Short mmCIF file of C-alpha atoms and ligand atoms in Angstrom, two decimals:
data_model
loop_
_atom_site.label_atom_id
_atom_site.label_comp_id
_atom_site.label_asym_id
_atom_site.label_seq_id
_atom_site.Cartn_x
_atom_site.Cartn_y
_atom_site.Cartn_z
CA MET A 551 76.70 121.56 99.59
CA MET A 552 76.11 120.15 102.97
CA ARG A 553 79.97 120.03 103.56
CA LEU A 554 80.31 123.65 102.46
CA ALA A 555 77.36 124.58 104.87
CA VAL A 556 79.14 122.94 107.84
CA SER A 557 82.36 124.59 106.78
CA VAL A 558 80.72 127.84 106.82
CA LEU A 559 79.66 127.45 110.21
CA LEU A 560 83.15 126.61 111.52
CA VAL A 561 84.88 129.16 109.51
CA LEU A 562 82.37 131.68 111.29
CA SER A 563 82.76 130.33 114.68
CA ALA A 564 86.66 130.46 114.32
CA VAL A 565 86.49 134.04 112.89
CA ALA A 566 84.27 134.93 116.15
CA ARG A 567 86.85 133.72 118.39
CA MET A 568 89.49 135.76 116.76
CA GLY A 569 88.55 139.41 117.77
CA SER A 570 88.41 138.46 121.65
CA ARG A 571 91.31 139.34 123.64
CA ALA A 572 90.81 142.80 125.22
CA GLU A 573 93.29 142.80 128.28
CA GLU A 574 96.44 143.02 126.39
CA VAL A 575 97.57 145.95 123.69
CA THR A 576 97.18 144.37 120.32
CA CYS A 577 97.47 145.32 116.58
CA SER A 578 93.70 144.95 116.35
CA GLY A 579 93.41 148.68 116.02
CA ILE A 580 95.32 148.79 112.78
CA VAL A 581 93.36 146.53 110.85
CA PRO A 582 90.14 145.27 112.44
CA MET A 583 89.43 141.53 111.71
CA LYS A 584 85.99 141.16 109.74
CA ASN A 585 83.72 138.48 108.53
CA ARG A 586 83.02 138.19 104.55
CA SER A 587 79.67 138.13 103.19
CA GLY A 588 80.32 135.27 100.96
CA ILE A 589 82.18 132.01 101.06
CA ILE A 590 83.41 129.70 98.21
CA SER A 591 85.56 126.45 98.69
CA ILE A 592 88.60 125.61 96.66
CA ALA A 593 86.91 122.18 96.27
CA ASP A 594 84.09 123.99 94.08
CA TYR A 595 86.90 124.95 91.66
CA GLY A 596 88.18 121.55 91.38
CA GLY A 597 90.81 121.75 94.07
CA VAL A 598 92.01 118.11 95.49
CA GLY A 599 93.92 118.01 98.65
CA ASP A 600 95.63 114.62 97.99
CA GLY A 601 99.14 115.98 98.09
CA ARG A 602 99.77 115.15 94.55
CA THR A 603 97.24 116.72 92.32
CA VAL A 604 98.53 120.34 91.39
CA ASN A 605 95.78 122.55 91.90
CA THR A 606 97.35 125.94 90.21
CA LYS A 607 94.08 126.26 87.95
CA ALA A 608 91.82 125.88 91.09
CA PHE A 609 93.36 128.54 92.99
CA ARG A 610 93.84 130.98 90.15
CA GLU A 611 90.17 130.34 88.89
CA ALA A 612 88.77 130.68 92.56
CA ILE A 613 90.50 133.94 93.07
CA TYR A 614 89.60 135.21 89.68
CA LYS A 615 85.97 134.61 90.59
CA ILE A 616 86.33 136.62 94.04
CA HIS A 617 87.88 139.36 91.88
CA HIS A 618 85.03 139.26 89.53
CA LEU A 619 82.22 138.66 92.05
CA ASN A 620 83.29 142.01 93.74
CA ARG A 621 81.02 141.20 96.35
CA THR A 622 80.36 143.96 98.82
CA GLY A 623 82.03 142.74 102.17
CA GLY A 624 84.19 140.34 100.27
CA THR A 625 84.73 136.72 99.79
CA LEU A 626 86.17 134.02 101.73
CA LEU A 627 88.28 131.33 100.16
CA TYR A 628 87.96 128.24 102.19
CA ILE A 629 90.66 125.52 102.02
CA PRO A 630 89.39 122.18 103.75
CA PRO A 631 91.75 119.82 105.29
CA GLY A 632 93.96 118.18 102.89
CA VAL A 633 97.46 118.95 101.23
CA TYR A 634 96.98 121.27 98.12
CA LEU A 635 100.09 121.13 95.92
CA THR A 636 99.91 124.39 93.64
CA GLU A 637 102.11 126.80 91.71
CA SER A 638 102.54 130.51 92.63
CA PHE A 639 99.35 132.41 92.69
CA ASN A 640 98.14 136.05 93.20
CA LEU A 641 95.52 137.19 95.53
CA THR A 642 93.11 140.11 95.01
CA SER A 643 91.48 142.72 97.13
CA HIS A 644 88.61 142.00 99.61
CA MET A 645 89.16 138.39 100.06
CA THR A 646 89.86 136.06 103.11
CA LEU A 647 92.21 132.88 102.28
CA PHE A 648 91.07 130.71 105.25
CA LEU A 649 92.99 127.33 105.99
CA ALA A 650 91.12 124.90 107.95
CA LYS A 651 92.71 122.78 110.49
CA GLY A 652 94.91 120.26 108.85
CA ALA A 653 94.95 122.24 105.44
CA VAL A 654 98.29 122.65 103.82
CA ILE A 655 99.02 124.80 100.76
CA LYS A 656 102.27 123.52 99.37
CA ALA A 657 104.35 125.03 96.72
CA THR A 658 105.37 122.59 93.73
CA GLN A 659 109.03 122.52 93.31
CA ASP A 660 109.02 123.27 89.50
CA TYR A 661 111.31 126.27 89.41
CA SER A 662 111.91 125.81 85.64
CA ASN A 663 108.23 127.17 85.19
CA TRP A 664 108.28 129.56 88.08
CA PRO A 665 107.13 133.07 87.18
CA LEU A 666 109.56 135.65 87.10
CA ILE A 667 108.70 139.51 87.95
CA ASP A 668 110.53 142.74 88.00
CA PRO A 669 113.22 143.81 90.56
CA LEU A 670 111.68 146.08 93.33
CA PRO A 671 112.46 149.64 92.36
CA SER A 672 114.12 150.27 95.81
CA TYR A 673 116.48 147.33 95.12
CA GLY A 674 117.41 148.01 91.31
CA ARG A 675 117.97 144.05 90.92
CA GLY A 676 117.04 140.88 92.77
CA ARG A 677 118.37 140.94 96.24
CA GLU A 678 120.55 137.97 95.48
CA LEU A 679 121.46 138.30 91.74
CA PRO A 680 121.08 140.85 88.87
CA GLY A 681 118.25 141.18 86.81
CA GLY A 682 114.38 140.20 87.86
CA ARG A 683 113.43 137.63 90.68
CA TYR A 684 111.07 134.70 91.10
CA MET A 685 107.70 135.84 92.02
CA SER A 686 106.82 135.06 95.69
CA PHE A 687 104.62 131.91 96.12
CA ILE A 688 101.71 133.76 97.31
CA HIS A 689 101.66 137.14 95.72
CA GLY A 690 99.76 140.37 95.67
CA ASP A 691 100.38 143.85 94.00
CA GLY A 692 98.20 146.79 94.77
CA ILE A 693 95.57 145.20 96.76
CA GLU A 694 93.74 145.94 99.93
CA ASP A 695 91.49 144.41 102.39
CA VAL A 696 93.19 141.07 102.36
CA ILE A 697 93.12 138.40 105.43
CA ILE A 698 95.35 135.44 105.36
CA THR A 699 94.19 133.21 108.29
CA GLY A 700 92.71 130.00 109.70
CA GLU A 701 92.89 127.22 112.14
CA ASN A 702 96.58 126.77 112.21
CA GLY A 703 96.80 125.43 108.74
CA THR A 704 100.06 125.56 106.97
CA ILE A 705 101.70 127.56 103.99
CA ASP A 706 104.43 125.43 103.04
CA GLY A 707 107.30 126.76 100.41
CA GLN A 708 109.10 123.33 100.20
CA GLY A 709 112.10 125.51 100.10
CA ASP A 710 114.99 122.71 100.20
CA ILE A 711 115.45 122.66 96.61
CA TRP A 712 115.83 126.32 96.54
CA TRP A 713 118.40 126.32 99.36
CA ASN A 714 120.25 123.55 97.75
CA MET A 715 120.52 125.81 94.37
CA TRP A 716 122.06 128.56 96.53
CA ARG A 717 124.40 126.22 98.18
CA GLN A 718 125.60 125.05 94.76
CA ARG A 719 125.54 128.58 93.16
CA THR A 720 123.14 127.18 90.51
CA LEU A 721 120.42 129.97 90.81
CA SER A 722 119.77 132.06 87.75
CA PHE A 723 117.65 134.78 89.67
CA THR A 724 116.85 135.80 93.22
CA ARG A 725 114.66 133.22 95.10
CA PRO A 726 111.08 133.55 95.82
CA ASN A 727 109.67 134.77 99.13
CA LEU A 728 106.81 132.89 100.58
CA ILE A 729 104.35 135.71 100.79
CA GLU A 730 104.92 139.13 99.29
CA LEU A 731 102.60 142.02 99.22
CA MET A 732 103.45 144.98 97.35
CA ASN A 733 101.80 148.44 97.30
CA SER A 734 99.22 146.94 99.32
CA ARG A 735 96.90 148.01 102.55
CA ASP A 736 94.84 146.88 105.21
CA ILE A 737 96.28 143.29 105.42
CA ILE A 738 95.99 140.90 108.22
CA ILE A 739 98.03 137.71 108.51
CA SER A 740 97.11 135.29 111.35
CA ASN A 741 96.68 132.12 112.99
CA LEU A 742 98.61 130.06 110.59
CA VAL A 743 102.07 128.01 110.11
CA PHE A 744 104.45 129.36 107.52
CA GLN A 745 107.28 126.87 106.79
CA ASN A 746 110.39 126.13 104.75
CA SER A 747 110.27 129.41 102.68
CA PRO A 748 112.59 129.25 99.67
CA PHE A 749 113.84 132.80 100.91
CA TRP A 750 112.43 135.67 103.33
CA ASN A 751 109.18 134.17 104.56
CA ILE A 752 106.62 137.44 104.98
CA HIS A 753 107.65 140.44 103.05
CA PRO A 754 105.33 143.47 103.14
CA VAL A 755 106.82 146.08 100.58
CA TYR A 756 105.25 149.49 99.83
CA CYS A 757 102.53 148.65 102.25
CA ARG A 758 100.72 150.35 104.96
CA ASN A 759 98.46 148.88 107.72
CA PHE A 760 99.71 145.41 107.94
CA VAL A 761 99.22 143.16 110.80
CA VAL A 762 101.03 139.90 111.42
CA ARG A 763 99.98 138.28 114.52
CA ASN A 764 99.78 134.79 116.27
CA VAL A 765 101.64 132.81 113.49
CA THR A 766 104.35 130.34 113.63
CA ILE A 767 107.14 130.63 111.24
CA LEU A 768 109.60 127.68 110.68
CA ALA A 769 112.61 126.93 108.68
CA PRO A 770 115.72 124.82 109.43
CA ARG A 771 118.49 126.73 111.32
CA ASP A 772 120.80 126.19 108.38
CA SER A 773 118.46 127.40 105.80
CA PRO A 774 119.80 130.33 103.65
CA ASN A 775 118.25 133.89 103.96
CA THR A 776 114.93 132.48 105.60
CA ASP A 777 114.07 135.60 107.55
CA GLY A 778 110.74 135.58 109.28
CA VAL A 779 108.93 138.87 108.57
CA ASP A 780 110.82 141.84 106.61
CA PRO A 781 108.52 145.14 106.93
CA ASP A 782 110.20 146.93 103.78
CA SER A 783 109.64 150.63 103.01
CA SER A 784 106.05 150.17 104.86
CA SER A 785 104.20 152.08 107.52
CA ASN A 786 101.86 150.96 110.17
CA VAL A 787 102.97 147.60 110.44
CA CYS A 788 102.25 145.34 113.65
CA ILE A 789 103.92 142.09 114.24
CA GLU A 790 102.83 140.19 117.59
CA ASP A 791 102.30 137.15 119.72
CA SER A 792 104.36 134.84 117.10
CA TYR A 793 106.95 132.09 117.17
CA ILE A 794 109.67 132.42 114.64
CA SER A 795 112.37 129.90 114.40
CA VAL A 796 114.39 130.35 111.16
CA GLY A 797 117.94 130.37 109.36
CA ASP A 798 118.10 134.06 109.39
CA ASP A 799 116.93 137.30 111.09
CA LEU A 800 113.40 136.86 112.83
CA VAL A 801 112.18 140.39 112.11
CA ALA A 802 114.22 142.64 109.95
CA VAL A 803 112.89 146.26 109.26
CA LYS A 804 114.25 147.25 105.94
CA SER A 805 113.70 150.20 103.01
CA GLY A 806 115.67 149.63 99.93
CA TRP A 807 119.39 149.05 98.91
CA ASP A 808 121.97 151.94 98.40
CA GLU A 809 121.37 154.06 95.23
CA TYR A 810 118.02 152.57 94.29
CA GLY A 811 116.63 152.90 97.86
CA ILE A 812 117.80 156.29 98.21
CA SER A 813 116.27 157.59 94.88
CA TYR A 814 113.09 155.74 95.50
CA GLY A 815 113.05 157.38 99.12
CA ARG A 816 110.17 155.43 100.76
CA PRO A 817 110.84 154.90 104.54
CA SER A 818 109.63 152.04 107.02
CA SER A 819 107.76 153.97 109.82
CA GLY A 820 105.43 153.01 112.72
CA ILE A 821 106.66 149.46 113.33
CA THR A 822 105.34 147.72 116.41
CA ILE A 823 106.81 144.18 117.19
CA ARG A 824 105.73 142.63 120.54
CA ARG A 825 105.80 139.26 122.03
CA ILE A 826 107.75 137.51 119.70
CA LYS A 827 109.73 134.44 120.76
CA GLY A 828 112.24 132.31 118.70
CA SER A 829 115.48 131.05 117.78
CA SER A 830 117.99 131.71 114.93
CA PRO A 831 121.89 131.72 114.07
CA PHE A 832 121.42 135.58 113.21
CA ALA A 833 119.59 138.37 114.79
CA GLY A 834 116.21 138.41 116.84
CA ILE A 835 115.34 142.05 116.18
CA ALA A 836 117.04 143.76 113.29
CA VAL A 837 117.08 147.17 111.51
CA GLY A 838 118.79 146.97 107.97
CA SER A 839 120.95 146.41 106.57
CA GLU A 840 119.05 147.59 103.52
CA ALA A 841 117.62 151.00 104.94
CA SER A 842 118.36 153.39 102.40
CA GLY A 843 115.00 154.92 102.39
CA GLY A 844 115.06 155.38 105.98
CA VAL A 845 113.74 153.56 109.12
CA GLU A 846 112.14 155.53 111.86
CA ASN A 847 109.54 155.02 114.88
CA VAL A 848 110.24 151.36 115.54
CA ILE A 849 109.03 149.82 118.87
CA ALA A 850 110.11 146.23 119.87
CA GLU A 851 108.89 145.12 123.21
CA ASN A 852 108.62 141.82 125.18
CA ILE A 853 111.02 139.76 122.89
CA THR A 854 112.24 136.32 123.87
CA LEU A 855 115.34 134.84 122.17
CA TYR A 856 117.12 131.58 122.61
CA SER A 857 120.25 130.00 120.90
CA MET A 858 120.71 133.38 118.62
CA GLY A 859 123.79 134.59 116.96
CA ILE A 860 122.95 138.38 117.77
CA GLY A 861 119.94 139.39 119.96
CA ILE A 862 119.38 142.99 118.66
CA HIS A 863 121.22 144.10 115.57
CA ILE A 864 121.08 147.58 113.79
CA LYS A 865 123.01 147.26 110.80
CA THR A 866 124.06 149.70 107.96
CA ASN A 867 126.91 150.83 105.80
CA ALA A 868 128.46 153.75 103.89
CA GLY A 869 126.63 153.72 100.61
CA ARG A 870 123.35 152.85 102.20
CA GLY A 871 122.50 156.72 103.09
CA GLY A 872 119.23 157.02 104.59
CA PHE A 873 118.61 157.08 108.34
CA ILE A 874 117.75 154.79 111.28
CA LYS A 875 116.03 156.82 113.91
CA ASN A 876 113.62 156.59 117.04
CA ILE A 877 114.02 152.88 117.53
CA THR A 878 112.85 151.76 120.97
CA ILE A 879 113.65 148.25 122.25
CA SER A 880 112.47 147.02 125.51
CA SER A 881 111.63 144.09 127.61
CA VAL A 882 114.28 141.50 126.08
CA TYR A 883 115.04 138.20 127.42
CA ILE A 884 117.88 136.50 125.73
CA GLU A 885 119.66 133.19 126.46
CA ASN A 886 122.61 131.47 124.96
CA VAL A 887 123.73 134.28 122.49
CA ARG A 888 126.85 134.89 120.84
CA ARG A 889 126.76 138.69 120.79
CA ALA A 890 123.76 140.29 122.73
CA ILE A 891 123.64 143.83 121.13
CA LYS A 892 125.23 144.97 117.90
CA ILE A 893 125.10 148.40 116.30
CA SER A 894 127.15 148.44 113.17
CA GLY A 895 127.94 150.80 110.43
CA ASN A 896 129.82 148.31 108.23
CA VAL A 897 127.40 145.56 107.43
CA GLY A 898 126.17 144.17 104.06
CA ASP A 899 126.85 144.30 100.33
CA HIS A 900 126.38 146.79 97.51
CA PRO A 901 124.01 146.11 94.61
CA ASP A 902 126.57 147.26 91.98
CA ASP A 903 129.44 149.62 91.46
CA ASN A 904 127.31 152.60 91.27
CA TYR A 905 126.59 153.01 94.84
CA ASP A 906 127.89 156.41 96.39
CA PRO A 907 130.31 155.71 99.03
CA ASP A 908 129.87 159.04 100.36
CA ALA A 909 126.19 158.35 101.01
CA LEU A 910 126.51 158.15 104.79
CA PRO A 911 123.53 156.76 106.92
CA VAL A 912 122.50 158.91 110.00
CA VAL A 913 121.69 156.57 112.96
CA ASN A 914 120.33 158.71 116.03
CA GLY A 915 117.89 157.98 118.74
CA ILE A 916 118.24 154.32 119.54
CA THR A 917 116.91 153.32 123.06
CA ILE A 918 117.50 149.68 124.28
CA LYS A 919 116.31 149.18 127.87
CA ASP A 920 115.23 146.44 130.11
CA VAL A 921 117.34 143.49 128.73
CA THR A 922 118.20 140.44 130.71
CA GLY A 923 120.81 138.17 129.12
CA VAL A 924 122.09 134.82 130.44
CA LYS A 925 124.89 132.88 128.57
CA ILE A 926 126.11 135.66 126.69
CA LEU A 927 129.45 135.15 124.66
CA GLN A 928 129.96 138.87 123.90
CA PRO A 929 127.81 141.52 125.47
CA GLY A 930 127.90 144.32 122.97
CA MET A 931 129.79 146.01 120.05
CA ILE A 932 128.72 149.49 118.67
CA GLN A 933 130.64 150.61 115.65
CA GLY A 934 129.52 153.97 114.24
CA ILE A 935 130.73 155.39 111.12
CA LYS A 936 133.74 157.65 111.22
CA ASP A 937 132.26 160.41 109.37
CA SER A 938 128.80 160.05 110.39
CA PRO A 939 129.07 158.80 114.09
CA PHE A 940 125.93 157.31 115.76
CA THR A 941 124.32 159.60 118.16
CA GLY A 942 121.71 159.47 121.01
CA ILE A 943 122.37 155.70 121.80
CA TYR A 944 120.81 155.14 125.15
CA LEU A 945 121.20 151.94 127.15
CA SER A 946 119.39 151.41 130.20
CA ASN A 947 118.80 148.57 132.81
CA ILE A 948 120.54 146.11 130.89
CA ASN A 949 122.04 143.04 132.59
CA LEU A 950 124.23 140.61 130.54
CA ASP A 951 125.50 137.56 132.06
CA TRP A 952 128.08 135.14 130.32
CA VAL A 953 128.80 131.47 130.47
CA ARG A 954 130.41 130.69 133.94
CA GLY A 955 134.32 130.88 133.51
CA SER A 956 134.20 132.60 130.15
CA ARG A 957 134.16 136.30 131.28
CA PRO A 958 134.69 138.23 128.08
CA SER A 959 138.00 140.26 128.41
CA THR A 960 136.29 143.47 126.58
CA PRO A 961 132.67 143.12 127.30
CA TRP A 962 131.94 146.29 125.04
CA THR A 963 133.70 147.56 122.10
CA CYS A 964 132.65 150.93 120.80
CA SER A 965 133.76 153.28 118.23
CA ASP A 966 132.29 156.51 116.70
CA VAL A 967 129.45 156.43 119.04
CA SER A 968 127.92 158.75 121.65
CA GLY A 969 125.00 158.48 123.98
CA ASP A 970 124.31 157.42 127.67
CA ALA A 971 124.38 154.19 129.49
CA VAL A 972 122.42 153.67 132.98
CA LYS A 973 122.27 150.75 135.10
CA VAL A 974 124.11 148.41 132.28
CA SER A 975 126.08 145.38 133.30
CA PRO A 976 128.83 144.78 132.48
CA LEU A 977 129.80 148.30 132.36
CA PRO A 978 129.78 149.59 128.86
CA CYS A 979 132.29 151.55 126.82
CA SER A 980 133.48 154.77 128.17
CA GLN A 981 131.74 156.43 125.00
CA LEU A 982 128.52 155.66 126.68
CA GLN A 983 129.22 156.58 130.40
CA ILE A 984 127.80 159.74 131.49
C1 NAG B 610 81.60 137.28 112.81
O1 NAG B 610 80.56 136.50 112.83
C2 NAG B 610 80.34 135.77 114.08
C3 NAG B 610 79.42 134.74 113.91
O2 NAG B 610 78.19 135.18 113.18
C4 NAG B 610 80.12 136.82 115.12
O3 NAG B 610 79.97 136.32 116.22
C5 NAG B 610 81.25 137.79 115.06
O4 NAG B 610 80.80 138.99 115.99
C6 NAG B 610 81.54 138.62 113.73
N1 NAG B 610 82.79 139.16 113.86
C7 NAG B 610 82.75 140.25 113.40
C8 NAG B 610 84.17 141.14 113.43
O5 NAG B 610 82.04 140.83 112.55
C1 NAG B 611 84.06 146.67 92.53
O1 NAG B 611 83.05 147.48 92.85
C2 NAG B 611 83.49 148.89 93.10
C3 NAG B 611 82.01 149.48 93.59
O2 NAG B 611 81.07 148.62 93.66
C4 NAG B 611 84.04 149.45 91.97
O3 NAG B 611 84.24 150.75 92.34
C5 NAG B 611 85.13 148.54 91.29
O4 NAG B 611 85.56 148.98 90.19
C6 NAG B 611 84.77 147.13 91.14
N1 NAG B 611 86.01 146.28 90.99
C7 NAG B 611 86.13 145.50 90.14
C8 NAG B 611 87.35 144.79 89.99
O5 NAG B 611 85.08 145.03 89.31
C1 NAG B 612 100.42 137.80 89.29
O1 NAG B 612 101.08 139.26 89.42
C2 NAG B 612 102.44 139.47 88.85
C3 NAG B 612 102.84 140.74 89.24
O2 NAG B 612 101.81 141.69 89.76
C4 NAG B 612 101.90 139.58 87.28
O3 NAG B 612 103.29 139.82 86.80
C5 NAG B 612 101.50 138.10 87.02
O4 NAG B 612 101.12 138.21 85.58
C6 NAG B 612 100.32 137.59 87.73
N1 NAG B 612 99.97 136.28 87.54
C7 NAG B 612 98.77 135.85 86.99
C8 NAG B 612 98.62 134.41 86.97
O5 NAG B 612 97.65 136.82 87.36
C1 NAG B 613 96.08 131.81 117.40
O1 NAG B 613 95.73 130.81 116.57
C2 NAG B 613 95.57 129.57 116.77
C3 NAG B 613 95.38 128.60 115.64
O2 NAG B 613 96.69 128.85 115.04
C4 NAG B 613 94.03 129.78 117.34
O3 NAG B 613 93.61 128.58 117.92
C5 NAG B 613 94.11 130.81 118.65
O4 NAG B 613 92.84 130.90 119.08
C6 NAG B 613 94.61 132.00 118.19
N1 NAG B 613 94.64 133.07 119.27
C7 NAG B 613 94.20 134.32 119.11
C8 NAG B 613 94.32 134.95 120.11
O5 NAG B 613 93.70 134.61 118.17
C1 NAG B 614 100.15 125.39 115.33
O1 NAG B 614 100.92 124.64 114.65
C2 NAG B 614 102.27 124.77 115.17
C3 NAG B 614 103.32 124.00 114.26
O2 NAG B 614 102.83 122.60 113.99
C4 NAG B 614 102.27 124.37 116.72
O3 NAG B 614 103.55 124.53 117.03
C5 NAG B 614 101.51 125.01 117.44
O4 NAG B 614 101.61 124.69 118.63
C6 NAG B 614 100.23 124.94 116.75
N1 NAG B 614 99.10 125.97 117.47
C7 NAG B 614 97.89 125.77 117.93
C8 NAG B 614 97.08 126.91 118.68
O5 NAG B 614 97.53 124.66 117.84
C1 NAG B 615 109.06 157.44 118.07
O1 NAG B 615 108.21 156.46 117.68
C2 NAG B 615 107.42 156.19 118.48
C3 NAG B 615 106.62 154.94 118.02
O2 NAG B 615 106.27 154.95 116.65
C4 NAG B 615 106.35 157.41 118.35
O3 NAG B 615 105.18 157.01 119.14
C5 NAG B 615 106.86 158.42 118.69
O4 NAG B 615 105.99 159.75 118.43
C6 NAG B 615 108.22 158.78 117.87
N1 NAG B 615 108.85 159.85 118.44
C7 NAG B 615 109.20 161.14 117.72
C8 NAG B 615 109.87 162.12 118.53
O5 NAG B 615 109.09 161.06 116.45
C1 NAG B 616 105.41 139.48 127.90
O1 NAG B 616 104.37 138.77 127.31
C2 NAG B 616 103.98 137.55 128.01
C3 NAG B 616 102.71 136.72 127.27
O2 NAG B 616 101.93 137.74 126.61
C4 NAG B 616 103.48 138.23 129.36
O3 NAG B 616 102.91 137.26 130.05
C5 NAG B 616 104.58 138.97 130.06
O4 NAG B 616 103.90 139.52 131.13
C6 NAG B 616 104.98 140.06 129.12
N1 NAG B 616 106.20 140.74 129.79
C7 NAG B 616 106.25 142.15 129.61
C8 NAG B 616 107.47 142.52 130.16
O5 NAG B 616 105.55 142.87 128.91
#
């Protein structure tokens, strides 16, 4: 009990430090950080942080207890320093999962025992394979008022076994996300490290009021589909002050897949992404390619990218339907990037043969401004869709420099696009010049 009392004090002082950063614009207005009225420790439920003991029972029982305590003001589950191996588990409402400094929650690699859940209705099937999908390592459905935080503790998906199954094509179902919260609201994920996710790292889907801030997300550059944060059919999402170095897009805003996403009809809207740094062989800030429910009102600012495949990537396809509109991306620094800006209407695969090839997405109102790029191989490519040209594409104050001696012969390639370009160097394609 003494140890828990000391822990309580440490937790309180750590929580107290979190709220205080008044000068900068932050996400804190969306979901305020709060203290809990009660604290329990995973140790009280038999949790052992020796890196070998499987703690599934401890996690499930502690969270069951929090659910049934139903304490006004919620309960904090404290994870002391140590490595806690566990199978996947579900969170509940009105809880904080708090990882102390040196605490690691690590996924077991027992995929034969991993729970399967239904496909998302807006995808119609697993993203990788038909049928259901493996449940995320940490999961929540229909929950509210949840905080996942700590003192830079780590949530480790031990994804290599999954990446290898993907490489060897021996997967039976779609790989698990590290954290997926569905149909949930008032969520904060902060002050932690997420590493080696089997698939996408943080996946809010059908959520609102969702904050991710001050996190580090790490996965090897060659790990397949380890996207950083993918807000999907969600609104009021804010992602800030984070470092993301993974094997796929750092942040990708989505909203369902082809005919399933169209009929589910839930857009992503009100998405703020700011002060993100990172690196990946794919895109820094992406929208799509699954955007069939529509994506609108996205602001991304103060983004710093190194060694990227693509800096900014808006991607969709015939069959997707939906819309991508009112997207503003500004104050971007990119260095050592294959292609700085790509807006494209022919990216991504289809869930099955029943997609409607005439379901053409509408792309309108994309502003990209204040971009500095150095060591850029190919400045830009904008390829609209013939029967649904991209409109209102506005580029301003963009300076893209290439590696000395490798000036691209056609810096910009464009088709089926209209808009304006002001102070863009190298000079963009004629479709965008006033
Ligand atoms: C949380 O508790 C600490 C310590 O008692 C206090 O200083 C801080 O203001 C509280 N924070 C919130 C958001 O209530
Ligand atoms: C928790 O308590 C609230 C009100 O006190 C009640 O509405 C709710 O149903 C309770 N939830 C559970 C899981 O017992
Ligand atoms: C966790 O949640 C999923 C999906 O909501 C559900 O299918 C599963 O039974 C839950 N698992 C436990 C152990 O409660
Ligand atoms: C960010 O998280 C680290 C721990 O990971 C913590 O030390 C630091 O105070 C946090 N910063 C803010 C602004 O919350
Ligand atoms: C948190 O851990 C990450 C990964 O080890 C490290 O890069 C980062 O500097 C740490 N942050 C703090 C505030 O200690
Ligand atoms: C565009 O999106 C921004 C950010 O969400 C929002 O503030 C603004 O009102 C939107 N503009 C229109 C015309 O909807
Ligand atoms: C970007 O964020 C950094 C770190 O918070 C800050 O120092 C810098 O002034 C910001 N730049 C812009 C253009 O907002």
